[in-house]
Each structure stands twice: as structure tokens, then as C-alpha cells.
Coordinates of C-alpha atoms in Angstrom, one line a residue:
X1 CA 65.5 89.4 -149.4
X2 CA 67.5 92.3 -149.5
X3 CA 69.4 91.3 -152.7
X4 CA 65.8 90.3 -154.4
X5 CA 64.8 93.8 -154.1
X6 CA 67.1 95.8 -156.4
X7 CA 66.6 92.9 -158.6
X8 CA 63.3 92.9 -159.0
X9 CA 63.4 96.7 -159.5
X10 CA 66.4 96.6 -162.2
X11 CA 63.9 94.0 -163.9
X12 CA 60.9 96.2 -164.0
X13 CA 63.3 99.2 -165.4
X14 CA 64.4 97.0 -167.9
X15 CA 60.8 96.0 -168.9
X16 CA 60.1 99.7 -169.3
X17 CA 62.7 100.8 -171.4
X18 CA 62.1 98.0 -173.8
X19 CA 58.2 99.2 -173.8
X20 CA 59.5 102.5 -174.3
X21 CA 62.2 101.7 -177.1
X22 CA 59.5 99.8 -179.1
X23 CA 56.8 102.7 -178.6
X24 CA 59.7 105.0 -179.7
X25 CA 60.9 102.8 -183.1
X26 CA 57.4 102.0 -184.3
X27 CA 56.7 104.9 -186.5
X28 CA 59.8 104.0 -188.8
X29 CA 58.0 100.7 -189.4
X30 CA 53.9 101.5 -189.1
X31 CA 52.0 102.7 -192.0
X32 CA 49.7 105.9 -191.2
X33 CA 46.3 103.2 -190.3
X34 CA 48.3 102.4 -187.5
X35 CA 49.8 105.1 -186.2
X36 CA 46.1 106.6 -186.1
X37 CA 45.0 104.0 -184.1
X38 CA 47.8 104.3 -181.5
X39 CA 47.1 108.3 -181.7
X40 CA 43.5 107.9 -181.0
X41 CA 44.5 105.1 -178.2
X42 CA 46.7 107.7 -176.5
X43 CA 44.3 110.3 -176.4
X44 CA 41.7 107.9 -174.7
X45 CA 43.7 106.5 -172.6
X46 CA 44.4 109.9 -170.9
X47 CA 40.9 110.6 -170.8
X48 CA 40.2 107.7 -169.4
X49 CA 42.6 107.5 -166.8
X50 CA 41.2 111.0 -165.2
X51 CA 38.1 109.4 -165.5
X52 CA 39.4 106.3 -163.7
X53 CA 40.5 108.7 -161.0
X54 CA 37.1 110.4 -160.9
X55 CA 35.1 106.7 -160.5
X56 CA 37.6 104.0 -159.8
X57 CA 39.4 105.7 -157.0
X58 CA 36.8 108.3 -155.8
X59 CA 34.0 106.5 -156.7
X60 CA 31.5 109.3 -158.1
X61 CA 30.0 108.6 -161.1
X62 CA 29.9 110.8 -164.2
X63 CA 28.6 110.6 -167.6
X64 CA 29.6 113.8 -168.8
X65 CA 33.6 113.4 -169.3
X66 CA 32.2 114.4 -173.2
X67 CA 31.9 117.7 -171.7
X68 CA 34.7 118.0 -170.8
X69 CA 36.4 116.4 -173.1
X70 CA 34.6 118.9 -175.9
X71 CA 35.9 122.1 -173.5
X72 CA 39.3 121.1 -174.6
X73 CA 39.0 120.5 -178.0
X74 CA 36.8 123.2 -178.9
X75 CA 38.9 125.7 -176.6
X76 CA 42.4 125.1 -178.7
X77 CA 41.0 125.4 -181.4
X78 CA 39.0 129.0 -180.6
X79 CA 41.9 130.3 -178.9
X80 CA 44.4 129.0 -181.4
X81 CA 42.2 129.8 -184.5
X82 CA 40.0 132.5 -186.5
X83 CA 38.0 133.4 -185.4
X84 CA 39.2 133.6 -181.8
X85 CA 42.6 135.3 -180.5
X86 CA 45.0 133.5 -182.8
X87 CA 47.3 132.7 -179.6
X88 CA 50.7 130.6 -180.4
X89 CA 49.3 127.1 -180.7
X90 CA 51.3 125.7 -177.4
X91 CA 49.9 128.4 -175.1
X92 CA 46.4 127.8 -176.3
X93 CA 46.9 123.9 -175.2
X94 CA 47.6 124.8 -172.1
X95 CA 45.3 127.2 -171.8
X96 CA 42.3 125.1 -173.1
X97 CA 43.8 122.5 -170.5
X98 CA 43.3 124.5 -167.8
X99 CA 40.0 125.7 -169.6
X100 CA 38.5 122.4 -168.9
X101 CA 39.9 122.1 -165.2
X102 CA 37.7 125.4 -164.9
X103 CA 34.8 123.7 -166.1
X104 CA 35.4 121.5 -163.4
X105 CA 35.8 123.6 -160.8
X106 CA 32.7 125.6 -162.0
X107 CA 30.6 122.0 -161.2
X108 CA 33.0 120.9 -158.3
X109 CA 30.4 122.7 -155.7
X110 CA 27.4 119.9 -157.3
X111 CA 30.3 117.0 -157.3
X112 CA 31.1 117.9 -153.5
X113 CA 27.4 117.6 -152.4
X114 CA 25.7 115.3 -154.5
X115 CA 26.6 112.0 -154.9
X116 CA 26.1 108.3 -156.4
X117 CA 22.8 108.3 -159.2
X118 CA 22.5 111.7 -158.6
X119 CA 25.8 112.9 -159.6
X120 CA 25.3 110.8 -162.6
X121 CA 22.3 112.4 -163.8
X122 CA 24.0 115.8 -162.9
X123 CA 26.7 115.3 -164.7
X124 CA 24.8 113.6 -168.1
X125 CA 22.7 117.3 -168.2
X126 CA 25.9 118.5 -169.1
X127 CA 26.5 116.4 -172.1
X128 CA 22.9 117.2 -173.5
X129 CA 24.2 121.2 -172.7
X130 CA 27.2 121.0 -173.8
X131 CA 26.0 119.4 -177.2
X132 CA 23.2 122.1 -177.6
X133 CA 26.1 124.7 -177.3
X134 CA 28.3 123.3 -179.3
X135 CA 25.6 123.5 -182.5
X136 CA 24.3 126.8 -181.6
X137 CA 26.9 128.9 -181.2
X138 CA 28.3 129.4 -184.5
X139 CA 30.8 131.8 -184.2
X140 CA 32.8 129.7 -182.1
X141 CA 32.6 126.1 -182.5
X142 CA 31.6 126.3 -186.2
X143 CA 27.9 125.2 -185.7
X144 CA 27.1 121.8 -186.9
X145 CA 30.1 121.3 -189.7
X146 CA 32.7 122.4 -186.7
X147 CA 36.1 123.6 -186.8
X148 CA 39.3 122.6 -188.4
X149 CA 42.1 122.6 -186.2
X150 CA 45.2 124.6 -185.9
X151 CA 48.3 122.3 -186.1
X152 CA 50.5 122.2 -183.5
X153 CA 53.7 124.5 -183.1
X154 CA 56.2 124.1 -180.5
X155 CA 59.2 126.0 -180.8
X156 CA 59.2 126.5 -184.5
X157 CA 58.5 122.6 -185.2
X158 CA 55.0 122.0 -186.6
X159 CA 53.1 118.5 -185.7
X160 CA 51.9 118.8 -189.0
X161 CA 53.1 118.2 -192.8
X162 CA 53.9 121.7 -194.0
X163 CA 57.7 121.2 -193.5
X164 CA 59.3 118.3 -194.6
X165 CA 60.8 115.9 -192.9
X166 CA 63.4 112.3 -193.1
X167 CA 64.8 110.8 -190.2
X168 CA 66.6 107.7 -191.0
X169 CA 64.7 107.8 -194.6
X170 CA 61.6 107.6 -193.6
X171 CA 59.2 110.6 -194.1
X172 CA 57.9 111.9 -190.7
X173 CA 54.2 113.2 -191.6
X174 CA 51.5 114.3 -189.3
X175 CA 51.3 111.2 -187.9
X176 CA 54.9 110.9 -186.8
X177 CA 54.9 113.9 -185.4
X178 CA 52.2 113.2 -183.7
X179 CA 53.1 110.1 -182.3
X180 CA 55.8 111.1 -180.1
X181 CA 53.5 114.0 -178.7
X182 CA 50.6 111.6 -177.6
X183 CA 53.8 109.6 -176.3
X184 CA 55.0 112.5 -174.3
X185 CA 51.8 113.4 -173.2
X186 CA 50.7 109.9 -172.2
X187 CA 54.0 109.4 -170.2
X188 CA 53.0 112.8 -167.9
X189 CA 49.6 111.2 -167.4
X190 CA 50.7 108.4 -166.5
X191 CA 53.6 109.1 -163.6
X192 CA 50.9 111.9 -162.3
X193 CA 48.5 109.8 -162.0
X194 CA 50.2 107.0 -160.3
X195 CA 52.0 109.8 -158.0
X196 CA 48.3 110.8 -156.8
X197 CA 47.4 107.7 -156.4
X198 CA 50.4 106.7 -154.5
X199 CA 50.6 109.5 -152.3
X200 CA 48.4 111.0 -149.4
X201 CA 45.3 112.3 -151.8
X202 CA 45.3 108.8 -153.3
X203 CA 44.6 107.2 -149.4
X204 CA 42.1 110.2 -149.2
X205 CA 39.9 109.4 -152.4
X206 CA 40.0 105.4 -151.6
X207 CA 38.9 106.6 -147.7
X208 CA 36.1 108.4 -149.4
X209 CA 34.9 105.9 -151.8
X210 CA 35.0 103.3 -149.0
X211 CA 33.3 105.3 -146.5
X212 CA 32.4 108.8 -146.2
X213 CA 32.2 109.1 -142.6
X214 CA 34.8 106.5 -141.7
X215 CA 37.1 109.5 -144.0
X216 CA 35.8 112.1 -142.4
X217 CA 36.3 110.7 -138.5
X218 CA 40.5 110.5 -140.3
X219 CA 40.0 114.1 -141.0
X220 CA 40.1 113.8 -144.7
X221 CA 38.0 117.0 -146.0
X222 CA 35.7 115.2 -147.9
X223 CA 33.8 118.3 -149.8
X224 CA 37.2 119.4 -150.5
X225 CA 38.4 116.4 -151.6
X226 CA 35.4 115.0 -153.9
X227 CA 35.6 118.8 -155.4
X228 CA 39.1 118.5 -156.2
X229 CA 38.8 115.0 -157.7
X230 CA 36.4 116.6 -160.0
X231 CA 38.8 119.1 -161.5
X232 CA 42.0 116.8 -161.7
X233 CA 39.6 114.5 -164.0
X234 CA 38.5 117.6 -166.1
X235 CA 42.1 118.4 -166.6
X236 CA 43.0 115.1 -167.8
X237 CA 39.7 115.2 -169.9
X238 CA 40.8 118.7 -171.7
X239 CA 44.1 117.0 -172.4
X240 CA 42.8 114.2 -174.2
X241 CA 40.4 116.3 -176.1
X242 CA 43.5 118.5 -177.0
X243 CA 45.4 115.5 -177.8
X244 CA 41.9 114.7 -180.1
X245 CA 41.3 117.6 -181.8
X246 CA 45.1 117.4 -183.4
X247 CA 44.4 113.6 -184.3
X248 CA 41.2 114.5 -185.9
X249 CA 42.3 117.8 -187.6
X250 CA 38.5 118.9 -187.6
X251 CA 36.1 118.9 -184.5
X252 CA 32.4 118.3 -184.8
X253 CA 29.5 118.3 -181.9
X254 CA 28.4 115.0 -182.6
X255 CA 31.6 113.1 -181.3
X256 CA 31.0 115.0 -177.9
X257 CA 27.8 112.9 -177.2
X258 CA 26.7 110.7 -174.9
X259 CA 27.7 107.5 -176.9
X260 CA 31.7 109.0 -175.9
X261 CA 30.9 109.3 -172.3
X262 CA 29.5 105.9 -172.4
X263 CA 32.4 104.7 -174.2
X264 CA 34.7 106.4 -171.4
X265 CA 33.0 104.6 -168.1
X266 CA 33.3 101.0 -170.8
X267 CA 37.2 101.8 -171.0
X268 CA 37.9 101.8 -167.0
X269 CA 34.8 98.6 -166.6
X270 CA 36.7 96.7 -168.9
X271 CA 40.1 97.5 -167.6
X272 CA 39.6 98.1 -163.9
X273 CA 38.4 100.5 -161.7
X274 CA 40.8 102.2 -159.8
X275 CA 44.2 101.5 -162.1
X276 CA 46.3 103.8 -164.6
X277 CA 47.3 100.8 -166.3
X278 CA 43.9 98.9 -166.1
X279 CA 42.2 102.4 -167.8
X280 CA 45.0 102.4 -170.5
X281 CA 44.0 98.9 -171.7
X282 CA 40.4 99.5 -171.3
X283 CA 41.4 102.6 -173.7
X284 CA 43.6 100.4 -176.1
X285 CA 40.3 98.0 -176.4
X286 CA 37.5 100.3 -177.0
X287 CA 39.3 102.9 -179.4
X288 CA 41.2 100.0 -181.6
X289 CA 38.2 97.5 -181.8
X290 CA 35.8 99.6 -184.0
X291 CA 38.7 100.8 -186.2
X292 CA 39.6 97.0 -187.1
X293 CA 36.6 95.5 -187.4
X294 CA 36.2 98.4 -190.2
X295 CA 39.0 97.8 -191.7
X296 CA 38.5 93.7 -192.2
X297 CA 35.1 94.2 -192.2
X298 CA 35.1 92.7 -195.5
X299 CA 36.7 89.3 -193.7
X300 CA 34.6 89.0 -190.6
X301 CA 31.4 86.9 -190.5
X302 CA 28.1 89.0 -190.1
X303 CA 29.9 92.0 -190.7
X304 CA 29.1 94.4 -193.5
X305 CA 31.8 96.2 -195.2
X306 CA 31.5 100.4 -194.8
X307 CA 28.9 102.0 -197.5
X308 CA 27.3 98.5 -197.8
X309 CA 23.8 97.4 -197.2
X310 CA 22.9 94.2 -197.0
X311 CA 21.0 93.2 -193.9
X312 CA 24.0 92.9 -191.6
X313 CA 25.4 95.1 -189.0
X314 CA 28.6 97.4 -189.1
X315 CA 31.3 97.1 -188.1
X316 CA 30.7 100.4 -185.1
X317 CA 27.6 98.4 -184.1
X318 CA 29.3 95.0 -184.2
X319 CA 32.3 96.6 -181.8
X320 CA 30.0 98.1 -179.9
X321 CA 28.0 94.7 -178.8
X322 CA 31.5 93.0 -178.6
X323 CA 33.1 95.2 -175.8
X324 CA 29.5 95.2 -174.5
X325 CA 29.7 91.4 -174.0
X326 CA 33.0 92.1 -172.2
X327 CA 31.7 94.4 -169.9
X328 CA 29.1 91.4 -168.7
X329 CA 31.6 88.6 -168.7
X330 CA 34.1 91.0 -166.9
X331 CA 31.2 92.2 -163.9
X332 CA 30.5 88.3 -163.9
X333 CA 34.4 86.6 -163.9
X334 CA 36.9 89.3 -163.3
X335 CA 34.8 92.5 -161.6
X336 CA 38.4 94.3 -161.0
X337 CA 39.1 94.0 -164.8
X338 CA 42.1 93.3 -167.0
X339 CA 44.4 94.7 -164.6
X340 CA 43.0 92.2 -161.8
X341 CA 43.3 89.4 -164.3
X342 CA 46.9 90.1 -165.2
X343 CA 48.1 90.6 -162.2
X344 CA 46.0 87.2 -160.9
X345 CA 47.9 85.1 -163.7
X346 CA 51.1 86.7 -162.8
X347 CA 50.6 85.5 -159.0
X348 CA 50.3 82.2 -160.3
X349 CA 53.2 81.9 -162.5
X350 CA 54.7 83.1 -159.5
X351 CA 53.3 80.5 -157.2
X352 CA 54.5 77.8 -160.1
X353 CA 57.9 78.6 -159.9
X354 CA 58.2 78.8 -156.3
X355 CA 56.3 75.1 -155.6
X356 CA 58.1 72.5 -154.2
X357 CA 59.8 69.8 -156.1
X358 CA 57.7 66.9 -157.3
X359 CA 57.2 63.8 -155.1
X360 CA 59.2 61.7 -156.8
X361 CA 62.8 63.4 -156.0
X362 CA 64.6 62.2 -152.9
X363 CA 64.5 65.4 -150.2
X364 CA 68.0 65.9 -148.4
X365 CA 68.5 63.2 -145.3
X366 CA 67.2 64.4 -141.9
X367 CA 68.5 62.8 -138.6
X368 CA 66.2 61.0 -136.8
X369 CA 63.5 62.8 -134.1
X370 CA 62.2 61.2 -131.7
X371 CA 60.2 62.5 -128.8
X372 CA 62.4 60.5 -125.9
X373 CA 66.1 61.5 -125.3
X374 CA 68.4 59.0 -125.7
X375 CA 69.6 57.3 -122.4
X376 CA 73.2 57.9 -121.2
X377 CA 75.4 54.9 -120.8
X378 CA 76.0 54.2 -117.0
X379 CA 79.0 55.2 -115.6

């Protein structure tokens, strides 16, 4: 047992820096359609993860992670842009980062005392807010046309294609750049996440989700607790909409509606409450599935190409009612999701490789038992 251990562990390190080597070498091979869907992947999966955190793990539902998500795009760009203070691009990241976590802490005092339906509807008024905002105040978020967005600048390198740039002979754009900042980004996410989860606020937020009281006779805080929940998923929320904005290069109200928030509790349903990696391929599912089905829209059944008219549905609609369907045949089949699934097929291989050897092979000799002793020869 004790030799299986580092083994095991070696393997899983060796799984991840393959994962990671392929992430890393695919922009020297993907055209920019790609690369755009992996960007917008990234940024949901972030999103989606503090969301997981915020339902899966605490269990308090919210419909408004738009909000939030809107607080972080929308602050970059103000503080990084004109009009607004014209701060240096990385301090006004982490500024609208911690913007959002604000946010949160502004509406933690509702999260702490209200819970289940309630919260929900609490938290969807600030969508319908937050949208009303966003349109009427001009000066700031650009009214209905929106904002461009400042491109990124860390340390005199630009995430954007003002200077050129070759590595290897192939031309590093936006997207790139990009690429290996939604990477980075992704990566803190995800080993802060799991560290919360894994430590002593991750036992308090399961306590709480299973039972209040039982968590509060273990002395877990739980106003504290559900408040600070809250924030953490804000600040995750104001990353991805960071992470967004510089995707998009222009920010409009209408992304931050309802059908995102929607689209945000679909991610962690479809790939399990309650996991990092389960959100992430919840994320991967719902972000990439609208973006193919409009580009081979032309070559899917039922489907009408974009601009197109002829009695059948888009391709946004025809996603849509897809990941729906997978939402019901997930609550029916697999209720913990993808991640529950995956790991359920990988306890089986398991199983299959440690079964004993079929009936027909000859098992090693045994002596003979037998429940008398054998009698001594008389002396």
C-alpha cells in the first residue's frame, strides 16, 4: 500500500502536465474560432466555479451571478477607460475584482438571513437592477451601445494586437495573448477553489448546506459563513466578467441578463453540484455548444444557418433546448452530474482490473482442511 501511494500521485502529476502542455501548445496550432471558444470557456468556467461554491457546496441559490458578473466587466472598463480615471489597466482588474467582492459584501447581510426560494428571488431583483443601471447610466457604462474595452497591459506587454508578435513563426494576436491569461487565471481558480473546499471553510459550507442547526451545534458561525460564501462567489464572478470583457473587446447590458444567470446555475446542474472540475465541464458544454452549432449550422438537420429564415430554429435556440434536455436526463440518471459520472466509470474500470481471474484457470493447490485432527499413531 505504501508503494501504491507515490505511484498513484506521480501518475496524476503526470496526467497534469500533459493537460497542461497541450493547453499550453494549442495556440501554435488553433485558428482564432477556436481559441475564442476556449477564451469564452475559461472565463465561464471561473464564473461558474464561484457559483458552484455559492450553490453546490453552500447550497443557497442565486440567480443574479449576471450582476455580478456585469460589476466586473463594466468596472475595468470605467476605471481603466474614458471616461473614468484612466488607471493602468492591471490595477483596474484587480480593483474591479474586488469591486464585485464588494457588491457582495453589500448583499451578504440578505444572503446571511434569507435563504432557499427567497434568496433566489432576492438575488434575481438584482439582475432586473443591475440591467436597468446598466442602460441608464450613460456616462458610465455607455448606455445601450456599451463600452469598448481597454486592452490589457501588464508590465509593458499588451494582450492585444498593437505590437507585433512571432514565437516559433506563428503570429501571436489578441487571441494568443489572451489565451495564456485565461489559462493563468483559470489555474488560480482552480487550486483556490479546491483549497477552500479542501480545507476547514469547505467542511463549514457542506455542514451548512446539510443542516443548519446540526452546523451550528459544531460551532460553525453560520451568518458568517453563508455571508462570506457570498463574497468569495462575487469575486470569482468579477473575475470572469474581467476575463469577459477582454474576450469580447466591447461590453453591452444585454449579455448581463437573466438568460446568463440561467445559463450559470445550467453549467454546475450539468456538471455537478459541489465540484471545480464538474463546473468547468458544465462551463466547457454550455459556452462551446451554441458557438458550434452556429458555425455548422449549415450541416445540422432542423437548424437554420445565421441571417436565415426559413421556419426553423437557430442555432442559440437549438443549443439552448439541447443542454436543456441534459439538464432533465442528468436530474433523472446522474443527479451529481458529469463529475459523478466520470468518476462512477472510473470505479468500474477500476473494479474490472482488479476482478478475479476467470473460472476456467486452475487456482494455486491448497492442502487439505478438514474439521477433525488427524489421529497420532500409537506409541
Amino acid at each position: 500500500m505504501s508503494e501504491r501511494l507515490p505511484r498513484a500521485r506521480a501518475i496524476r502529476m503526470g496526467r497534469a502536465l500533459a493537460v497542461v502542455t497541450v493547453l499550453c501548445a494549442l495556440p501554435f496550432y488553433l485558428d482564432a474560432f477556436w481559441l475564442r471558444i476556449g477564451l469564452f470557456s475559461m472565463a465561464a468556467a471561473v464564473g461558474a466555479v464561484g457559483l458552484g461554491l455559492l450553490s453546490g457546496t453552500a447550497g443557497q441559490l442565486s440567480l443574479g451571478h449576471a450582476f455580478f458578473l456585469a460589476v466586473g466587466a463594466y468596472g475595468y472598463v470605467w476605471l481603466a477607460g474614458e471616461p473614468g480615471p484612466g488607471l493602468p489597466t492591471a490595477v483596474a482588474a484587480v480593483l474591479a475584482v474586488l469591486l464585485a467582492g464588494a457588491a457582495g459584501g453589500l448583499f451578504s447581510p440578505v444572503a446571511g438571513r434569507v435563504r432557499g426560494i427567497y434568496l433566489g428571488v432576492a438575488t434575481l431583483a438584482l439582475v432586473f437592477l443591475g440591467h436597468h443601471v446598466l442602460l441608464t447610466a450613460d456616462s458610465v457604462t455607455g448606455g445601450f451601445n456599451g463600452r469598448s474595452v481597454p486592452p490589457l497591459e501588464v508590465g509593458g506587454f499588451s494582450f492585444s494586437t498593437d505590437s507585433e508578435l512571432t514565437l516559433l513563426g506563428v503570429p501571436f494576436g489578441a487571441e494568443e495573448r489572451l489565451w495564456y491569461l485565461g489559462l493563468g487565471l483559470f489555474a488560480v481558480t482552480w487550486f483556490t477553489a479546491r483549497g477552500i473546499l479542501r480545507g476547514r471553510p469547505g467542511r463549514a459550507l457542506v455542514a451548512l448546506r446539510d443542516s443548519e442547526t446540526a452546523a451550528a451545534v459544531m460551532g460553525v458561525n453560520v451568518s458568517r459563513y453563508r455571508s462570506a460564501a457570498f463574497v468569495v462567489s462575487s469575486m470569482y464572478a468579477g473575475l470572469a466578467g474581467v476575463l469577459l470583457a477582454l474576450s469580447f473587446r466591447r461590453v453591452v447590458p444585454d449579455y448581463f441578463g437573466l438568460v446568463l444567470s440561467v445559463d450559470y446555475l445550467a453549467m454546475i446542474v450539468i456538471g455537478g453540484l459541489g465540484s471545480v472540475a464538474g463546473a468547468t465541464a458544465g462551463a466547457v458544454f454550455v459556452t462551446a455548444l451554441p458557438l458550434l452549432m452556429t458555425r455548422y449550422a449549415d450541416q445540422l438537420p432542423l437548424v437554420a444557418a445565421p441571417g436565415t429564415t426559413d421556419g426553423t430554429i437557430g442555432p442559440t435556440e437549438a443549443a439552448r433546448y439541447l443542454y436543456g434536455a441534459a439538464i432533465v436526463l442528468i436530474l433523472l440518471f446522474t443527479p451529481d452530474g458529469l463529475h459523478g459520472l466520470a468518476r462512477r466509470l472510473r470505479a468500474r474500470l477500476r473494479s474490472r482490473r482488479a476482478a478475479p481471474p476467470p473460472s476456467g484457470t486452475t487456482a494455486p493447490s491448497q492442502p487439505p482442511t478438514s474439521a477433525a485432527r488427524a489421529k497420532e499413531p500409537t506409541p
